[in-house]
PDB file of C-alpha atoms in Angstrom:
ATOM      1  CA  UNK A 197      -8.711 -17.986  -2.052  1.00 88.00           C
ATOM      2  CA  UNK A 198     -12.349 -17.061  -2.205  1.00 93.00           C
ATOM      3  CA  UNK A 199     -12.859 -13.313  -1.919  1.00 94.00           C
ATOM      4  CA  UNK A 200     -15.341 -13.727   0.950  1.00 96.00           C
ATOM      5  CA  UNK A 201     -12.708 -15.624   2.963  1.00 97.00           C
ATOM      6  CA  UNK A 202     -10.053 -13.016   2.201  1.00 97.00           C
ATOM      7  CA  UNK A 203     -12.424 -10.226   3.292  1.00 97.00           C
ATOM      8  CA  UNK A 204     -13.100 -12.104   6.533  1.00 97.00           C
ATOM      9  CA  UNK A 205      -9.349 -12.552   7.163  1.00 98.00           C
ATOM     10  CA  UNK A 206      -8.678  -8.864   6.510  1.00 98.00           C
ATOM     11  CA  UNK A 207     -11.472  -7.765   8.822  1.00 98.00           C
ATOM     12  CA  UNK A 208     -10.075 -10.028  11.541  1.00 98.00           C
ATOM     13  CA  UNK A 209      -6.645  -8.445  11.021  1.00 98.00           C
ATOM     14  CA  UNK A 210      -8.084  -4.912  11.159  1.00 98.00           C
ATOM     15  CA  UNK A 211      -9.899  -5.814  14.366  1.00 98.00           C
ATOM     16  CA  UNK A 212      -6.615  -7.146  15.805  1.00 97.00           C
ATOM     17  CA  UNK A 213      -5.102  -3.700  15.128  1.00 97.00           C
ATOM     18  CA  UNK A 214      -7.726  -2.228  17.460  1.00 97.00           C
ATOM     19  CA  UNK A 215      -9.888  -0.768  14.696  1.00 97.00           C
ATOM     20  CA  UNK A 216     -13.533  -1.609  14.085  1.00 98.00           C
ATOM     21  CA  UNK A 217     -13.573  -3.099  10.567  1.00 97.00           C
ATOM     22  CA  UNK A 218     -17.147  -1.910  10.021  1.00 97.00           C
ATOM     23  CA  UNK A 219     -16.089   1.688  10.671  1.00 97.00           C
ATOM     24  CA  UNK A 220     -13.076   1.320   8.365  1.00 98.00           C
ATOM     25  CA  UNK A 221     -15.065  -0.157   5.446  1.00 97.00           C
ATOM     26  CA  UNK A 222     -15.071   1.667   2.136  1.00 96.00           C
ATOM     27  CA  UNK A 223     -17.973   2.038  -0.222  1.00 94.00           C
ATOM     28  CA  UNK A 224     -17.285  -1.210  -2.072  1.00 95.00           C
ATOM     29  CA  UNK A 225     -16.702  -4.756  -0.902  1.00 95.00           C
ATOM     30  CA  UNK A 226     -13.017  -5.288  -0.220  1.00 97.00           C
ATOM     31  CA  UNK A 227     -12.130  -1.679   0.616  1.00 98.00           C
ATOM     32  CA  UNK A 228     -11.036  -0.265   3.970  1.00 98.00           C
ATOM     33  CA  UNK A 229      -9.507   3.029   5.063  1.00 98.00           C
ATOM     34  CA  UNK A 230      -7.392   3.440   8.208  1.00 97.00           C
ATOM     35  CA  UNK A 231      -5.492   6.346   9.698  1.00 96.00           C
ATOM     36  CA  UNK A 232      -2.343   6.177  11.759  1.00 94.00           C
ATOM     37  CA  UNK A 233      -0.431   9.273  12.848  1.00 89.00           C
ATOM     38  CA  UNK A 234      -2.223  11.407  10.235  1.00 90.00           C
ATOM     39  CA  UNK A 235      -1.224   8.978   7.479  1.00 95.00           C
ATOM     40  CA  UNK A 236      -3.824   7.331   5.252  1.00 96.00           C
ATOM     41  CA  UNK A 237      -3.761   3.557   4.834  1.00 98.00           C
ATOM     42  CA  UNK A 238      -5.819   1.995   2.069  1.00 98.00           C
ATOM     43  CA  UNK A 239      -6.538  -1.722   2.110  1.00 98.00           C
ATOM     44  CA  UNK A 240      -8.061  -3.465  -0.887  1.00 98.00           C
ATOM     45  CA  UNK A 241      -9.046  -7.015  -1.764  1.00 98.00           C
ATOM     46  CA  UNK A 242     -10.402  -8.182  -5.102  1.00 95.00           C
ATOM     47  CA  UNK A 243     -10.622 -11.004  -7.584  1.00 93.00           C
ATOM     48  CA  UNK A 244      -8.875 -10.535 -10.916  1.00 88.00           C
ATOM     49  CA  UNK A 245     -11.282 -10.762 -13.809  1.00 83.00           C
ATOM     50  CA  UNK A 246      -8.788 -12.033 -16.351  1.00 82.00           C
ATOM     51  CA  UNK A 247      -5.192 -13.159 -16.730  1.00 79.00           C
ATOM     52  CA  UNK A 248      -2.541 -10.612 -17.526  1.00 80.00           C
ATOM     53  CA  UNK A 249       1.115 -11.056 -18.390  1.00 79.00           C
ATOM     54  CA  UNK A 250       1.841  -9.956 -14.795  1.00 76.00           C
ATOM     55  CA  UNK A 251      -0.315 -12.485 -12.950  1.00 73.00           C
ATOM     56  CA  UNK A 252      -0.549 -15.447 -15.330  1.00 69.00           C
ATOM     57  CA  UNK A 253       1.460 -17.758 -13.057  1.00 72.00           C
ATOM     58  CA  UNK A 254      -1.055 -17.620 -10.183  1.00 75.00           C
ATOM     59  CA  UNK A 255      -4.332 -16.817 -11.913  1.00 74.00           C
ATOM     60  CA  UNK A 256      -5.542 -20.399 -12.302  1.00 80.00           C
ATOM     61  CA  UNK A 257      -5.003 -21.219  -8.614  1.00 82.00           C
ATOM     62  CA  UNK A 258      -5.778 -17.897  -6.885  1.00 84.00           C
ATOM     63  CA  UNK A 259      -7.589 -14.969  -8.482  1.00 90.00           C
ATOM     64  CA  UNK A 260      -7.726 -12.969  -5.243  1.00 92.00           C
ATOM     65  CA  UNK A 261      -5.351 -10.154  -4.322  1.00 94.00           C
ATOM     66  CA  UNK A 262      -4.587  -8.316  -1.067  1.00 97.00           C
ATOM     67  CA  UNK A 263      -3.099  -4.831  -1.312  1.00 98.00           C
ATOM     68  CA  UNK A 264      -2.167  -2.200   1.260  1.00 98.00           C
ATOM     69  CA  UNK A 265      -1.242   1.286   0.015  1.00 98.00           C
ATOM     70  CA  UNK A 266       0.193   4.247   1.906  1.00 98.00           C
ATOM     71  CA  UNK A 267       0.398   7.418  -0.214  1.00 97.00           C
ATOM     72  CA  UNK A 268       2.836   9.732   1.519  1.00 94.00           C
ATOM     73  CA  UNK A 269       4.159  12.518  -0.726  1.00 97.00           C
ATOM     74  CA  UNK A 270       3.913  14.208  -4.084  1.00 98.00           C
ATOM     75  CA  UNK A 271       6.758  13.633  -6.512  1.00 97.00           C
ATOM     76  CA  UNK A 272       8.898  16.723  -7.031  1.00 97.00           C
ATOM     77  CA  UNK A 273       8.578  18.736 -10.213  1.00 92.00           C
ATOM     78  CA  UNK A 274      12.309  19.435 -10.287  1.00 94.00           C
ATOM     79  CA  UNK A 275      14.738  16.524 -10.307  1.00 96.00           C
ATOM     80  CA  UNK A 276      11.826  14.054 -10.599  1.00 96.00           C
ATOM     81  CA  UNK A 277      13.878  11.510 -12.537  1.00 96.00           C
ATOM     82  CA  UNK A 278      16.645  11.516  -9.901  1.00 97.00           C
ATOM     83  CA  UNK A 279      14.032  11.195  -7.132  1.00 98.00           C
ATOM     84  CA  UNK A 280      12.311   8.217  -8.774  1.00 97.00           C
ATOM     85  CA  UNK A 281      15.658   6.588  -9.461  1.00 97.00           C
ATOM     86  CA  UNK A 282      16.521   6.961  -5.768  1.00 97.00           C
ATOM     87  CA  UNK A 283      13.260   5.225  -4.798  1.00 97.00           C
ATOM     88  CA  UNK A 284      13.951   2.365  -7.208  1.00 96.00           C
ATOM     89  CA  UNK A 285      17.370   1.925  -5.637  1.00 96.00           C
ATOM     90  CA  UNK A 286      15.894   1.962  -2.128  1.00 96.00           C
ATOM     91  CA  UNK A 287      13.278  -0.648  -3.152  1.00 96.00           C
ATOM     92  CA  UNK A 288      16.010  -3.278  -3.071  1.00 95.00           C
ATOM     93  CA  UNK A 289      16.320  -2.847   0.702  1.00 94.00           C
ATOM     94  CA  UNK A 290      12.637  -2.823   1.670  1.00 96.00           C
ATOM     95  CA  UNK A 291      10.823  -5.621   3.430  1.00 95.00           C
ATOM     96  CA  UNK A 292       7.035  -5.948   3.047  1.00 94.00           C
ATOM     97  CA  UNK A 293       6.697  -3.341   0.349  1.00 96.00           C
ATOM     98  CA  UNK A 294       7.892  -1.228  -2.514  1.00 98.00           C
ATOM     99  CA  UNK A 295       7.686   2.365  -3.650  1.00 98.00           C
ATOM    100  CA  UNK A 296       5.360   3.151  -6.516  1.00 97.00           C
ATOM    101  CA  UNK A 297       4.486   6.285  -8.437  1.00 97.00           C
ATOM    102  CA  UNK A 298       1.092   7.330  -9.809  1.00 96.00           C
ATOM    103  CA  UNK A 299       1.855   9.842 -12.549  1.00 95.00           C
ATOM    104  CA  UNK A 300      -1.805  10.814 -13.021  1.00 96.00           C
ATOM    105  CA  UNK A 301      -2.029  12.173  -9.461  1.00 96.00           C
ATOM    106  CA  UNK A 302       1.738  12.755  -9.054  1.00 96.00           C
ATOM    107  CA  UNK A 303       1.614  10.682  -5.846  1.00 97.00           C
ATOM    108  CA  UNK A 304       4.339   8.480  -4.381  1.00 98.00           C
ATOM    109  CA  UNK A 305       3.143   5.568  -2.258  1.00 98.00           C
ATOM    110  CA  UNK A 306       4.342   2.450  -0.560  1.00 98.00           C
ATOM    111  CA  UNK A 307       2.524  -0.725  -1.551  1.00 98.00           C
ATOM    112  CA  UNK A 308       2.347  -4.260  -0.222  1.00 98.00           C
ATOM    113  CA  UNK A 309       0.603  -6.703  -2.565  1.00 96.00           C
ATOM    114  CA  UNK A 310       0.244 -10.487  -2.457  1.00 95.00           C
ATOM    115  CA  UNK A 311      -2.112 -13.167  -3.760  1.00 94.00           C
ATOM    116  CA  UNK A 312      -5.014 -13.662  -1.359  1.00 95.00           C
ATOM    117  CA  UNK A 313      -3.722 -17.093  -0.293  1.00 94.00           C
ATOM    118  CA  UNK A 314      -0.445 -15.491   0.838  1.00 94.00           C
ATOM    119  CA  UNK A 315      -2.108 -12.918   3.130  1.00 97.00           C
ATOM    120  CA  UNK A 316      -1.655 -13.733   6.831  1.00 97.00           C
ATOM    121  CA  UNK A 317      -3.851 -11.701   9.134  1.00 95.00           C
ATOM    122  CA  UNK A 318      -1.256 -11.962  11.907  1.00 97.00           C
ATOM    123  CA  UNK A 319       1.222 -10.040   9.716  1.00 97.00           C
ATOM    124  CA  UNK A 320      -0.924  -6.959   9.059  1.00 98.00           C
ATOM    125  CA  UNK A 321       0.512  -5.044  12.029  1.00 97.00           C
ATOM    126  CA  UNK A 322       4.081  -5.697  10.852  1.00 97.00           C
ATOM    127  CA  UNK A 323       3.202  -4.664   7.296  1.00 98.00           C
ATOM    128  CA  UNK A 324       1.580  -1.411   8.435  1.00 98.00           C
ATOM    129  CA  UNK A 325       4.451  -0.597  10.807  1.00 97.00           C
ATOM    130  CA  UNK A 326       7.096  -1.298   8.153  1.00 97.00           C
ATOM    131  CA  UNK A 327       5.441   0.785   5.448  1.00 98.00           C
ATOM    132  CA  UNK A 328       4.762   3.685   7.810  1.00 97.00           C
ATOM    133  CA  UNK A 329       8.406   3.583   8.905  1.00 97.00           C
ATOM    134  CA  UNK A 330       9.619   3.610   5.293  1.00 97.00           C
ATOM    135  CA  UNK A 331       7.272   6.481   4.412  1.00 97.00           C
ATOM    136  CA  UNK A 332       8.573   8.581   7.313  1.00 96.00           C
ATOM    137  CA  UNK A 333      12.187   7.699   6.672  1.00 96.00           C
ATOM    138  CA  UNK A 334      12.014   8.399   2.929  1.00 96.00           C
ATOM    139  CA  UNK A 335      10.212  11.679   3.475  1.00 97.00           C
ATOM    140  CA  UNK A 336      12.666  12.955   6.088  1.00 96.00           C
ATOM    141  CA  UNK A 337      15.785  11.770   4.250  1.00 96.00           C
ATOM    142  CA  UNK A 338      14.696  13.136   0.851  1.00 97.00           C
ATOM    143  CA  UNK A 339      12.474  16.137   1.660  1.00 97.00           C
ATOM    144  CA  UNK A 340      15.171  18.821   1.567  1.00 97.00           C
ATOM    145  CA  UNK A 341      17.032  17.546  -1.492  1.00 97.00           C
ATOM    146  CA  UNK A 342      13.832  17.167  -3.535  1.00 97.00           C
ATOM    147  CA  UNK A 343      11.524  19.735  -1.819  1.00 97.00           C
ATOM    148  CA  UNK A 344       8.921  17.072  -1.055  1.00 97.00           C
ATOM    149  CA  UNK A 345       5.377  17.883   0.027  1.00 97.00           C
ATOM    150  CA  UNK A 346       3.303  15.502   2.141  1.00 95.00           C
ATOM    151  CA  UNK A 347      -0.088  14.210   1.138  1.00 93.00           C
ATOM    152  CA  UNK A 348      -2.728  16.102   3.090  1.00 81.00           C
ATOM    153  CA  UNK A 349      -5.604  13.976   4.357  1.00 75.00           C
ATOM    154  CA  UNK A 350      -9.044  15.561   4.564  1.00 62.00           C
ATOM    155  CA  UNK A 351      -9.684  16.785   8.076  1.00 46.00           C
ATOM    156  CA  UNK A 352      -6.026  17.514   8.865  1.00 40.00           C
TER     157      UNK A 352
END
């Protein structure tokens, strides 16, 4: 899919959520930032510059990517390996997303990522709702055992 078409589809989907896409736009083309219930939602769209071993099978037909990311907690310093193993186990049960870990920032997030052609603007609400639900559920189920701390968004 052409990036301009994907951006248009995403902006239509953001509008359908009741948010002005112009207000939600990030600094660069293909970036948006939303808030729901004090939780940050990052939406990104881009074209891959080159093939990688992870996207070789689609690269020649669709270089565009849609990604939605919800960072929700910091990984624990104690029992980190057990915590990350738990998230990998839970990943098997998730619809619309997966847990991921950014070791540089020590942040755990939920991510939904598809080729641009696979993005359906009518599904954005379901994707956001599912990932927000998983973030809340994981935090509340695991917070005491692993002493989790939420991600604080500026202005909270």
